[in-house]
């Protein structure tokens, strides 16, 4: 799932394709960054209360102070299926799940579950030699490559039935692949032009680190790229300090974006790139379970650590942040690379979590295609049979998932959908049309509820903290709420916990904007409940469920 940072940019880039004004594009993008930077919510806002604190949090602190005070909770294992989690982080290490049946680092499968040294969980995108998959294709690329091999040079005049349908599907994949991949090349080239403009400006003005705003005002650029750079440096406060424009900071920003965008060109859309040999499995065999390694922190654990921190970072320890739940053990499962996760790995991670005692599973990832959906569906039904609650992020494409696909999802045969919660992202803004995050996916039927997902401060590796936005953050807020309810009211089933969370959500009575548009609708058109998750109301309702 693409990071929100790039989602904003892609939306603006598409706008630029229509308007053909690169300066407007970049200015709009910087504006997005500035708005986010200037309007900061209170610290720990997602744990705060709408009535008491005037922000649309989930009332965590109020719940502990008023309803749960003096009560004890059962430990709840929450599985975080993600890209890796820093298990040694100062605010997480004491809540990381430990497999008591396994002896660490003896290269043996002591508990005979098929996974040697699985002390804190398992890494399904690692190899037996300890190496890890870092980047991967998008699922679109993998599918297009498969169908391209079969149909690119095939005589299609004799095709009929299912084969003809498959050929038409190939043509759709081809169109989507070409349009999407070219998009990122154009974006990268645009940044490179800006970088050339910085070099020109430096030479013209004989400056290196900074340039005075007065000098910049009187500067007559010698080419179009320098003209764009002059305008951006003059107007965007992100690159201005006092009376000086920060040329070197702007240049560093451009280089970082070019570097990040290279992942799309070099890996995500690269038909010649396939890292799966690192894992060493037979990928097409979805019944295969025993592969990977125990390196659960991964090479890039920012996203998973952030998710884990929201759920259960140690509360009130004087460092870092307060997670939502005070009664959890985080079981770490690594399946998400820089690129799209694979269905086989997702299915195996769900099964592993269930088999090792998780009663809540957080899944902050998603994609537009799912070629082995049946394998994931089987795992979801298995979780259902074991009374496990699944929490899934709705996605960051501001699209209606009643109409457009987003996987994994709970649409399948022989499944009654009472242990799956699909979560959109909301902001802290009270009683305003901007309450739903402008990036969030939504759906009147297929999204259940919204939860805080904008400007969320949480853990990242090496004992650090960062502010991220996305439905990836909204899902673990909800998973934390679910863990609290399952721990303090352990007699409740997964289905009852889902019912409580949805029934107790704070209903939004005013009209809001459809994410990514200027159209106002009722909140019930964006999610089934028309509301935002609230722990205080959920706990009050849970109190009424008799043992």
Short mmCIF file of C-alpha atoms in Angstrom, two decimals:
data_model
loop_
_atom_site.label_atom_id
_atom_site.label_comp_id
_atom_site.label_asym_id
_atom_site.label_seq_id
_atom_site.Cartn_x
_atom_site.Cartn_y
_atom_site.Cartn_z
CA UNK A 1 0.00 0.00 0.00
CA UNK A 2 1.44 3.32 -1.02
CA UNK A 3 2.40 5.80 1.65
CA UNK A 4 -0.02 8.71 2.08
CA UNK A 5 2.77 11.13 1.10
CA UNK A 6 2.70 9.77 -2.43
CA UNK A 7 -1.07 9.41 -2.56
CA UNK A 8 -1.41 13.19 -2.22
CA UNK A 9 1.22 13.70 -4.86
CA UNK A 10 -0.29 11.27 -7.36
CA UNK A 11 -3.69 12.95 -7.04
CA UNK A 12 -2.11 16.31 -7.74
CA UNK A 13 -0.06 14.89 -10.58
CA UNK A 14 -3.24 13.64 -12.26
CA UNK A 15 -4.64 17.13 -11.89
CA UNK A 16 -1.50 18.47 -13.53
CA UNK A 17 -1.91 16.16 -16.53
CA UNK A 18 -5.21 17.87 -17.22
CA UNK A 19 -4.02 21.43 -16.52
CA UNK A 20 -0.49 21.05 -17.88
CA UNK A 21 0.97 23.49 -15.36
CA UNK A 22 3.86 21.96 -13.45
CA UNK A 23 4.29 25.00 -11.23
CA UNK A 24 0.69 24.75 -10.08
CA UNK A 25 1.18 21.06 -9.39
CA UNK A 26 4.19 21.53 -7.19
CA UNK A 27 2.74 24.55 -5.42
CA UNK A 28 -0.40 22.58 -4.59
CA UNK A 29 1.66 19.70 -3.26
CA UNK A 30 3.74 21.97 -1.05
CA UNK A 31 0.49 23.54 0.11
CA UNK A 32 -0.73 20.14 1.28
CA UNK A 33 2.46 19.68 3.26
CA UNK A 34 2.22 23.16 4.75
CA UNK A 35 -1.41 22.79 5.78
CA UNK A 36 -0.56 19.55 7.55
CA UNK A 37 2.44 21.18 9.19
CA UNK A 38 0.59 24.29 10.37
CA UNK A 39 -2.58 22.72 11.77
CA UNK A 40 -1.25 20.34 14.37
CA UNK A 41 -3.63 18.60 16.78
CA UNK A 42 -2.98 18.24 20.50
CA UNK A 43 -0.43 15.59 21.46
CA UNK A 44 -1.94 12.13 21.94
CA UNK A 45 -5.12 13.44 20.33
CA UNK A 46 -6.44 10.06 19.19
CA UNK A 47 -6.72 9.03 22.86
CA UNK A 48 -8.58 12.19 23.84
CA UNK A 49 -12.30 12.89 24.21
CA UNK A 50 -14.67 14.90 22.02
CA UNK A 51 -16.57 16.52 24.90
CA UNK A 52 -13.70 17.05 27.33
CA UNK A 53 -10.82 17.78 24.96
CA UNK A 54 -12.67 19.14 21.90
CA UNK A 55 -11.01 16.73 19.46
CA UNK A 56 -12.53 13.67 17.84
CA UNK A 57 -10.44 11.03 19.62
CA UNK A 58 -11.61 7.68 20.94
CA UNK A 59 -11.77 8.73 24.62
CA UNK A 60 -9.09 6.30 25.81
CA UNK A 61 -7.91 8.34 28.79
CA UNK A 62 -11.44 9.06 29.93
CA UNK A 63 -12.29 5.35 29.73
CA UNK A 64 -9.38 4.30 31.95
CA UNK A 65 -10.11 7.09 34.44
CA UNK A 66 -13.86 6.55 34.70
CA UNK A 67 -14.99 3.08 33.60
CA UNK A 68 -11.95 0.80 33.89
CA UNK A 69 -10.31 2.34 36.96
CA UNK A 70 -9.48 -0.37 39.50
CA UNK A 71 -10.36 -3.19 37.13
CA UNK A 72 -7.96 -5.82 35.85
CA UNK A 73 -7.75 -7.21 32.36
CA UNK A 74 -6.80 -10.46 30.74
CA UNK A 75 -3.78 -10.31 28.43
CA UNK A 76 -4.78 -10.18 24.78
CA UNK A 77 -2.44 -11.22 21.99
CA UNK A 78 -2.74 -8.82 19.06
CA UNK A 79 -1.04 -9.87 15.85
CA UNK A 80 0.41 -7.06 13.75
CA UNK A 81 0.69 -8.30 10.16
CA UNK A 82 2.85 -5.66 8.55
CA UNK A 83 6.31 -4.87 7.19
CA UNK A 84 8.20 -5.58 10.41
CA UNK A 85 8.24 -4.18 13.94
CA UNK A 86 11.20 -3.08 16.04
CA UNK A 87 10.88 -5.55 18.93
CA UNK A 88 13.61 -3.77 20.93
CA UNK A 89 11.97 -0.33 20.85
CA UNK A 90 11.95 1.32 24.28
CA UNK A 91 8.17 1.75 24.26
CA UNK A 92 7.36 -1.67 22.79
CA UNK A 93 9.86 -4.27 23.99
CA UNK A 94 7.98 -5.11 27.18
CA UNK A 95 4.73 -5.77 25.29
CA UNK A 96 6.16 -7.89 22.48
CA UNK A 97 4.80 -11.44 22.45
CA UNK A 98 7.32 -14.11 23.43
CA UNK A 99 6.88 -17.74 22.42
CA UNK A 100 7.50 -19.47 25.74
CA UNK A 101 7.68 -22.87 24.04
CA UNK A 102 10.66 -21.90 21.90
CA UNK A 103 14.34 -21.63 22.91
CA UNK A 104 15.92 -18.57 21.36
CA UNK A 105 18.67 -18.88 18.74
CA UNK A 106 19.26 -22.64 18.97
CA UNK A 107 18.24 -23.21 15.34
CA UNK A 108 15.65 -25.76 16.45
CA UNK A 109 11.89 -25.94 16.17
CA UNK A 110 11.40 -26.61 19.87
CA UNK A 111 7.60 -26.36 19.85
CA UNK A 112 7.32 -28.39 16.63
CA UNK A 113 5.10 -25.86 14.88
CA UNK A 114 7.24 -25.81 11.73
CA UNK A 115 9.00 -22.51 12.50
CA UNK A 116 12.43 -22.64 14.17
CA UNK A 117 13.28 -19.90 16.68
CA UNK A 118 9.99 -18.08 16.20
CA UNK A 119 10.43 -16.16 19.42
CA UNK A 120 8.36 -13.05 18.59
CA UNK A 121 6.51 -14.18 15.47
CA UNK A 122 7.57 -14.95 11.91
CA UNK A 123 8.84 -13.30 8.72
CA UNK A 124 7.17 -14.78 5.63
CA UNK A 125 9.21 -12.64 3.24
CA UNK A 126 12.62 -13.75 4.46
CA UNK A 127 14.92 -16.50 3.30
CA UNK A 128 16.47 -19.46 5.10
CA UNK A 129 19.87 -17.72 4.97
CA UNK A 130 18.54 -14.76 6.95
CA UNK A 131 18.14 -12.45 3.97
CA UNK A 132 14.95 -10.44 3.54
CA UNK A 133 12.78 -9.22 0.71
CA UNK A 134 12.86 -5.42 0.89
CA UNK A 135 11.25 -4.34 -2.39
CA UNK A 136 8.75 -6.14 -4.57
CA UNK A 137 6.46 -5.52 -7.54
CA UNK A 138 2.94 -4.26 -7.30
CA UNK A 139 0.38 -7.00 -7.82
CA UNK A 140 -0.59 -5.28 -11.07
CA UNK A 141 2.95 -5.81 -12.34
CA UNK A 142 3.03 -9.46 -11.32
CA UNK A 143 -0.32 -10.14 -12.98
CA UNK A 144 0.53 -8.24 -16.14
CA UNK A 145 3.82 -10.13 -16.43
CA UNK A 146 2.01 -13.48 -16.08
CA UNK A 147 -0.63 -12.69 -18.68
CA UNK A 148 1.87 -10.95 -20.99
CA UNK A 149 3.94 -14.11 -21.18
CA UNK A 150 0.89 -16.07 -22.24
CA UNK A 151 -0.88 -13.67 -24.61
CA UNK A 152 1.59 -11.12 -25.99
CA UNK A 153 2.58 -13.24 -29.01
CA UNK A 154 -0.44 -15.52 -29.11
CA UNK A 155 -2.73 -15.76 -32.13
CA UNK A 156 -5.92 -14.50 -30.51
CA UNK A 157 -8.18 -14.87 -33.53
CA UNK A 158 -9.17 -18.38 -32.52
CA UNK A 159 -9.83 -17.67 -28.85
CA UNK A 160 -13.27 -18.12 -27.33
CA UNK A 161 -14.93 -18.73 -23.98
CA UNK A 162 -12.75 -18.43 -20.90
CA UNK A 163 -9.60 -17.98 -22.98
CA UNK A 164 -11.09 -14.98 -24.73
CA UNK A 165 -12.14 -13.53 -21.37
CA UNK A 166 -8.59 -14.00 -20.10
CA UNK A 167 -7.22 -12.24 -23.15
CA UNK A 168 -9.48 -9.25 -22.60
CA UNK A 169 -8.42 -9.19 -18.96
CA UNK A 170 -4.80 -9.12 -20.14
CA UNK A 171 -5.57 -6.07 -22.31
CA UNK A 172 -7.07 -4.28 -19.28
CA UNK A 173 -4.01 -5.13 -17.20
CA UNK A 174 -1.73 -3.89 -19.94
CA UNK A 175 -3.57 -0.57 -20.17
CA UNK A 176 -3.49 -0.06 -16.40
CA UNK A 177 0.17 -1.03 -16.16
CA UNK A 178 1.32 1.30 -18.92
CA UNK A 179 -0.70 4.26 -17.64
CA UNK A 180 0.42 3.80 -14.03
CA UNK A 181 4.10 3.14 -14.72
CA UNK A 182 4.40 6.10 -17.09
CA UNK A 183 2.86 8.30 -14.43
CA UNK A 184 5.73 7.72 -12.04
CA UNK A 185 8.36 8.25 -14.72
CA UNK A 186 6.78 11.63 -15.50
CA UNK A 187 6.70 12.56 -11.82
CA UNK A 188 10.36 11.65 -11.37
CA UNK A 189 11.34 13.58 -14.49
CA UNK A 190 9.47 16.61 -13.20
CA UNK A 191 11.49 16.60 -9.98
CA UNK A 192 14.70 16.19 -11.96
CA UNK A 193 13.83 19.31 -13.93
CA UNK A 194 13.35 21.20 -10.69
CA UNK A 195 16.77 19.95 -9.56
CA UNK A 196 18.31 21.35 -12.75
CA UNK A 197 16.58 24.63 -11.93
CA UNK A 198 18.23 24.69 -8.49
CA UNK A 199 21.65 24.24 -10.10
CA UNK A 200 20.93 27.07 -12.55
CA UNK A 201 19.78 29.39 -9.77
CA UNK A 202 22.91 28.67 -7.75
CA UNK A 203 25.17 29.48 -10.69
CA UNK A 204 23.23 32.59 -11.70
CA UNK A 205 23.24 34.04 -8.17
CA UNK A 206 26.53 32.54 -6.94
CA UNK A 207 24.91 31.07 -3.83
CA UNK A 208 25.14 27.66 -2.14
CA UNK A 209 23.12 27.15 1.06
CA UNK A 210 20.73 30.11 1.15
CA UNK A 211 19.67 33.18 -0.81
CA UNK A 212 18.04 36.35 0.53
CA UNK A 213 14.39 36.82 -0.36
CA UNK A 214 15.25 40.29 -1.70
CA UNK A 215 17.84 38.84 -4.08
CA UNK A 216 15.38 36.16 -5.12
CA UNK A 217 12.72 38.78 -5.80
CA UNK A 218 15.01 40.68 -8.19
CA UNK A 219 16.34 37.52 -9.87
CA UNK A 220 15.61 37.12 -13.60
CA UNK A 221 15.94 33.38 -14.30
CA UNK A 222 17.76 32.26 -17.42
CA UNK A 223 15.49 29.23 -18.05
CA UNK A 224 12.04 27.86 -17.24
CA UNK A 225 13.25 25.39 -14.60
CA UNK A 226 14.95 28.17 -12.65
CA UNK A 227 11.78 30.25 -12.95
CA UNK A 228 9.78 27.47 -11.29
CA UNK A 229 12.38 27.11 -8.52
CA UNK A 230 12.34 30.88 -7.90
CA UNK A 231 8.58 30.83 -7.46
CA UNK A 232 8.62 27.81 -5.14
CA UNK A 233 11.38 29.16 -2.94
CA UNK A 234 9.70 32.57 -2.72
CA UNK A 235 6.24 31.38 -1.76
CA UNK A 236 6.59 28.28 0.39
CA UNK A 237 7.34 28.78 4.06
CA UNK A 238 8.65 25.24 4.34
CA UNK A 239 11.83 26.48 2.65
CA UNK A 240 12.06 29.96 4.21
CA UNK A 241 13.80 30.95 7.43
CA UNK A 242 13.64 34.61 8.36
CA UNK A 243 14.67 36.60 5.31
CA UNK A 244 16.48 33.69 3.67
CA UNK A 245 15.29 30.99 1.28
CA UNK A 246 16.85 27.63 2.13
CA UNK A 247 18.22 26.46 -1.23
CA UNK A 248 20.06 23.45 0.20
CA UNK A 249 16.99 22.22 2.10
CA UNK A 250 14.88 22.50 -1.04
CA UNK A 251 17.53 20.59 -3.01
CA UNK A 252 17.65 17.85 -0.35
CA UNK A 253 13.88 17.56 -0.50
CA UNK A 254 13.98 17.09 -4.28
CA UNK A 255 16.72 14.48 -4.10
CA UNK A 256 14.87 12.50 -1.45
CA UNK A 257 11.69 12.51 -3.53
CA UNK A 258 13.59 11.38 -6.63
CA UNK A 259 15.19 8.62 -4.58
CA UNK A 260 11.85 7.49 -3.19
CA UNK A 261 10.14 7.59 -6.57
CA UNK A 262 12.88 5.43 -8.01
CA UNK A 263 11.32 2.51 -6.10
CA UNK A 264 8.34 2.66 -8.41
CA UNK A 265 10.46 2.59 -11.55
CA UNK A 266 13.15 0.17 -10.35
CA UNK A 267 10.97 -2.26 -8.40
CA UNK A 268 7.20 -1.73 -8.34
CA UNK A 269 6.73 -1.52 -12.10
CA UNK A 270 9.87 -3.37 -13.20
CA UNK A 271 8.84 -6.50 -15.12
CA UNK A 272 12.35 -7.91 -14.86
CA UNK A 273 12.49 -7.68 -11.06
CA UNK A 274 11.40 -10.64 -8.92
CA UNK A 275 12.86 -10.99 -5.39
CA UNK A 276 10.95 -14.15 -4.51
CA UNK A 277 13.98 -16.37 -4.97
CA UNK A 278 15.20 -14.90 -1.69
CA UNK A 279 12.33 -16.69 0.07
CA UNK A 280 12.95 -19.96 -1.76
CA UNK A 281 9.37 -21.25 -1.73
CA UNK A 282 7.17 -22.44 -4.55
CA UNK A 283 5.06 -19.32 -4.67
CA UNK A 284 2.24 -20.82 -6.71
CA UNK A 285 1.70 -23.51 -4.07
CA UNK A 286 -0.61 -21.74 -1.64
CA UNK A 287 -0.74 -24.81 0.59
CA UNK A 288 2.94 -24.37 1.45
CA UNK A 289 3.35 -22.97 4.96
CA UNK A 290 6.88 -23.53 6.18
CA UNK A 291 9.20 -20.92 4.67
CA UNK A 292 10.69 -17.59 5.76
CA UNK A 293 12.78 -16.74 8.81
CA UNK A 294 12.47 -15.28 12.30
CA UNK A 295 13.80 -11.76 11.47
CA UNK A 296 10.53 -10.03 12.34
CA UNK A 297 11.93 -6.51 12.72
CA UNK A 298 12.76 -6.45 9.02
CA UNK A 299 15.08 -4.06 7.23
CA UNK A 300 12.42 -1.32 7.32
CA UNK A 301 10.20 -1.52 10.38
CA UNK A 302 8.86 2.04 10.41
CA UNK A 303 5.30 1.25 9.42
CA UNK A 304 4.86 -1.87 11.55
CA UNK A 305 6.44 -0.22 14.60
CA UNK A 306 4.12 2.76 14.19
CA UNK A 307 1.10 0.45 14.01
CA UNK A 308 2.23 -1.57 17.04
CA UNK A 309 2.81 1.59 19.06
CA UNK A 310 -0.71 2.86 18.43
CA UNK A 311 -2.14 -0.43 19.64
CA UNK A 312 -0.07 -1.04 22.71
CA UNK A 313 2.93 1.22 23.41
CA UNK A 314 3.44 1.09 27.17
CA UNK A 315 1.11 3.53 28.86
CA UNK A 316 2.20 6.09 31.43
CA UNK A 317 5.83 5.00 31.57
CA UNK A 318 7.16 8.53 31.16
CA UNK A 319 8.63 7.90 27.73
CA UNK A 320 7.30 8.01 24.20
CA UNK A 321 3.57 7.67 23.74
CA UNK A 322 0.54 5.96 25.22
CA UNK A 323 -0.94 3.15 23.15
CA UNK A 324 -4.66 2.54 23.28
CA UNK A 325 -4.49 -0.82 25.09
CA UNK A 326 -2.77 -1.54 28.41
CA UNK A 327 -3.26 -5.31 28.28
CA UNK A 328 -1.67 -6.54 25.06
CA UNK A 329 1.13 -8.67 23.73
CA UNK A 330 2.13 -7.79 20.17
CA UNK A 331 2.78 -10.82 17.97
CA UNK A 332 4.84 -9.67 14.98
CA UNK A 333 4.32 -11.03 11.48
CA UNK A 334 6.23 -9.64 8.51
CA UNK A 335 4.58 -9.97 5.08
CA UNK A 336 4.54 -6.45 3.58
CA UNK A 337 7.55 -5.31 1.49
CA UNK A 338 8.10 -1.98 -0.25
CA UNK A 339 5.55 -2.95 -2.88
CA UNK A 340 2.46 -5.15 -2.68
CA UNK A 341 2.13 -8.01 -0.21
CA UNK A 342 1.44 -11.48 -1.62
CA UNK A 343 -1.75 -13.39 -0.88
CA UNK A 344 0.03 -16.59 0.13
CA UNK A 345 2.02 -14.75 2.83
CA UNK A 346 -1.07 -12.96 4.14
CA UNK A 347 -2.95 -16.25 4.42
CA UNK A 348 -0.11 -17.96 6.26
CA UNK A 349 0.34 -15.01 8.61
CA UNK A 350 -3.33 -15.06 9.59
CA UNK A 351 -3.16 -18.80 10.28
CA UNK A 352 0.07 -18.42 12.28
CA UNK A 353 -1.51 -15.67 14.38
CA UNK A 354 -4.58 -17.76 15.10
CA UNK A 355 -2.56 -20.86 15.96
CA UNK A 356 -0.41 -18.89 18.39
CA UNK A 357 -3.21 -17.38 20.42
CA UNK A 358 -3.97 -14.04 18.80
CA UNK A 359 -7.58 -12.97 19.31
CA UNK A 360 -7.20 -9.66 17.44
CA UNK A 361 -5.33 -9.28 14.15
CA UNK A 362 -4.43 -5.89 12.66
CA UNK A 363 -3.93 -5.65 8.89
CA UNK A 364 -2.80 -2.19 7.75
CA UNK A 365 -2.18 -3.00 4.11
CA UNK A 366 -4.10 -3.47 0.89
CA UNK A 367 -3.95 -3.65 -2.89
CA UNK A 368 -6.15 -3.51 -5.98
CA UNK A 369 -5.66 -7.12 -7.17
CA UNK A 370 -5.73 -10.48 -5.41
CA UNK A 371 -4.92 -13.44 -7.69
CA UNK A 372 -4.93 -15.96 -4.82
CA UNK A 373 -7.87 -14.53 -2.90
CA UNK A 374 -9.17 -18.03 -2.18
CA UNK A 375 -6.14 -18.73 0.02
CA UNK A 376 -6.74 -15.55 2.04
CA UNK A 377 -10.46 -16.30 2.29
CA UNK A 378 -9.69 -19.73 3.68
CA UNK A 379 -7.48 -18.17 6.35
CA UNK A 380 -10.16 -15.62 7.24
CA UNK A 381 -12.74 -18.38 7.64
CA UNK A 382 -10.24 -20.25 9.82
CA UNK A 383 -9.88 -17.17 12.03
CA UNK A 384 -13.65 -16.99 12.23
CA UNK A 385 -13.84 -20.59 13.39
CA UNK A 386 -11.40 -19.78 16.20
CA UNK A 387 -13.22 -16.61 17.37
CA UNK A 388 -10.54 -14.19 16.17
CA UNK A 389 -11.37 -10.57 15.27
CA UNK A 390 -9.78 -9.10 12.12
CA UNK A 391 -9.25 -5.35 11.74
CA UNK A 392 -8.38 -4.07 8.25
CA UNK A 393 -7.42 -0.61 6.94
CA UNK A 394 -9.78 0.56 4.19
CA UNK A 395 -7.02 2.15 2.08
CA UNK A 396 -5.76 5.59 1.12
CA UNK A 397 -7.03 6.09 -2.46
CA UNK A 398 -10.13 8.17 -1.59
CA UNK A 399 -12.16 5.64 -3.56
CA UNK A 400 -15.50 3.96 -2.97
CA UNK A 401 -14.72 0.33 -2.25
CA UNK A 402 -18.33 -0.64 -2.86
CA UNK A 403 -17.44 0.06 -6.49
CA UNK A 404 -13.66 -0.39 -6.76
CA UNK A 405 -11.76 -3.38 -5.41
CA UNK A 406 -9.51 -3.27 -2.39
CA UNK A 407 -7.98 -6.47 -1.01
CA UNK A 408 -8.04 -8.28 1.32
CA UNK A 409 -11.74 -7.99 2.06
CA UNK A 410 -14.50 -10.00 3.68
CA UNK A 411 -16.51 -10.61 0.53
CA UNK A 412 -16.56 -14.38 0.09
CA UNK A 413 -18.84 -17.40 0.14
CA UNK A 414 -19.62 -19.28 3.35
CA UNK A 415 -18.65 -16.42 5.65
CA UNK A 416 -21.03 -14.31 7.72
CA UNK A 417 -18.71 -11.29 8.16
CA UNK A 418 -19.18 -10.92 11.92
CA UNK A 419 -15.46 -10.97 12.84
CA UNK A 420 -14.12 -8.42 10.33
CA UNK A 421 -14.02 -4.62 10.81
CA UNK A 422 -13.09 -2.38 7.86
CA UNK A 423 -11.84 1.01 9.00
CA UNK A 424 -11.63 4.42 7.30
CA UNK A 425 -9.58 7.34 8.62
CA UNK A 426 -10.87 10.44 10.38
CA UNK A 427 -9.21 13.62 11.59
CA UNK A 428 -9.35 15.42 14.92
CA UNK A 429 -11.55 18.20 13.56
CA UNK A 430 -14.75 18.66 15.52
CA UNK A 431 -18.12 19.19 13.87
CA UNK A 432 -16.74 20.11 10.45
CA UNK A 433 -17.11 18.76 6.94
CA UNK A 434 -13.42 17.76 6.92
CA UNK A 435 -13.82 15.08 9.59
CA UNK A 436 -13.17 12.18 7.16
CA UNK A 437 -9.53 12.25 6.05
CA UNK A 438 -9.36 13.50 2.46
CA UNK A 439 -7.31 10.44 1.45
CA UNK A 440 -9.46 7.75 3.04
CA UNK A 441 -11.32 5.07 1.13
CA UNK A 442 -14.99 4.86 2.00
CA UNK A 443 -18.09 2.77 1.28
CA UNK A 444 -21.65 2.70 2.56
CA UNK A 445 -21.53 -1.09 2.82
CA UNK A 446 -17.92 -2.28 2.77
CA UNK A 447 -16.44 0.19 5.27
CA UNK A 448 -17.82 -0.30 8.77
CA UNK A 449 -16.56 2.68 10.72
CA UNK A 450 -13.98 5.47 10.83
CA UNK A 451 -11.24 6.02 13.43
CA UNK A 452 -8.45 8.56 14.02
CA UNK A 453 -5.87 8.35 11.22
CA UNK A 454 -4.50 11.85 10.63
CA UNK A 455 -1.28 13.13 12.23
CA UNK A 456 -0.84 10.20 14.60
CA UNK A 457 2.34 10.17 16.66
CA UNK A 458 3.79 6.72 17.34
CA UNK A 459 6.91 4.56 17.45
CA UNK A 460 9.44 4.04 14.69
CA UNK A 461 12.68 2.01 14.93
CA UNK A 462 15.70 2.95 17.07
CA UNK A 463 13.64 4.39 19.93
CA UNK A 464 12.30 7.19 17.77
CA UNK A 465 8.82 8.57 17.11
CA UNK A 466 7.12 10.08 14.09
CA UNK A 467 3.79 11.46 12.91
CA UNK A 468 2.11 9.44 10.14
CA UNK A 469 -1.31 9.62 8.50
CA UNK A 470 -3.37 6.91 6.83
CA UNK A 471 -6.03 4.29 7.32
CA UNK A 472 -2.98 2.28 8.39
CA UNK A 473 -3.17 4.30 11.60
CA UNK A 474 -6.96 4.15 11.94
CA UNK A 475 -6.99 0.34 11.90
CA UNK A 476 -4.64 -0.07 14.92
CA UNK A 477 -6.60 2.54 16.88
CA UNK A 478 -9.59 0.28 16.35
CA UNK A 479 -7.54 -2.84 17.09
CA UNK A 480 -6.45 -1.23 20.36
CA UNK A 481 -10.06 -0.56 21.28
CA UNK A 482 -10.94 -4.16 20.41
CA UNK A 483 -8.09 -5.44 22.58
CA UNK A 484 -9.26 -3.39 25.55
CA UNK A 485 -12.79 -4.77 25.23
CA UNK A 486 -11.57 -8.36 24.76
CA UNK A 487 -9.26 -8.04 27.77
CA UNK A 488 -11.58 -6.34 30.26
CA UNK A 489 -14.64 -8.30 29.12
CA UNK A 490 -13.12 -11.67 28.16
CA UNK A 491 -16.47 -13.43 28.03
CA UNK A 492 -17.34 -11.55 24.84
CA UNK A 493 -16.94 -13.23 21.46
CA UNK A 494 -15.29 -11.65 18.43
CA UNK A 495 -18.72 -11.11 16.90
CA UNK A 496 -19.95 -9.38 20.06
CA UNK A 497 -16.87 -7.14 20.19
CA UNK A 498 -17.46 -6.11 16.60
CA UNK A 499 -21.11 -5.44 17.35
CA UNK A 500 -20.17 -3.33 20.38
CA UNK A 501 -17.56 -1.27 18.49
CA UNK A 502 -19.93 -0.54 15.63
CA UNK A 503 -23.01 0.07 17.76
CA UNK A 504 -21.14 2.43 20.13
CA UNK A 505 -19.43 4.53 17.44
CA UNK A 506 -20.12 8.26 17.79
CA UNK A 507 -22.56 9.10 15.00
CA UNK A 508 -21.65 12.09 12.85
CA UNK A 509 -24.85 14.04 12.33
CA UNK A 510 -23.53 16.88 10.14
CA UNK A 511 -22.71 16.48 6.48
CA UNK A 512 -19.11 15.84 5.53
CA UNK A 513 -17.04 15.91 2.35
CA UNK A 514 -16.60 12.76 0.33
CA UNK A 515 -12.81 12.21 0.53
CA UNK A 516 -11.06 13.75 -2.45
CA UNK A 517 -14.09 15.78 -3.51
CA UNK A 518 -16.04 18.92 -2.61
CA UNK A 519 -19.36 17.09 -2.39
CA UNK A 520 -21.13 16.96 0.98
CA UNK A 521 -22.96 13.82 2.08
CA UNK A 522 -24.20 12.16 5.23
CA UNK A 523 -21.53 10.13 7.03
CA UNK A 524 -23.67 7.02 6.48
CA UNK A 525 -22.74 7.26 2.79
CA UNK A 526 -19.07 6.83 3.75
CA UNK A 527 -19.40 3.94 6.19
CA UNK A 528 -22.02 1.54 7.48
CA UNK A 529 -22.30 3.07 10.96
CA UNK A 530 -21.87 6.71 9.95
CA UNK A 531 -19.63 7.09 12.97
CA UNK A 532 -16.21 7.18 14.62
CA UNK A 533 -14.89 4.51 16.99
CA UNK A 534 -15.13 5.40 20.68
CA UNK A 535 -13.70 3.30 23.51
CA UNK A 536 -15.68 5.03 26.27
CA UNK A 537 -19.02 4.26 24.64
CA UNK A 538 -17.83 0.76 23.72
CA UNK A 539 -16.85 -0.01 27.31
CA UNK A 540 -20.18 1.33 28.59
CA UNK A 541 -21.99 -0.95 26.18
CA UNK A 542 -19.76 -3.93 27.03
CA UNK A 543 -20.73 -3.49 30.68
CA UNK A 544 -24.29 -4.38 29.73
CA UNK A 545 -23.35 -7.71 28.15
CA UNK A 546 -23.82 -10.32 30.87
CA UNK A 547 -21.41 -13.22 31.30
#
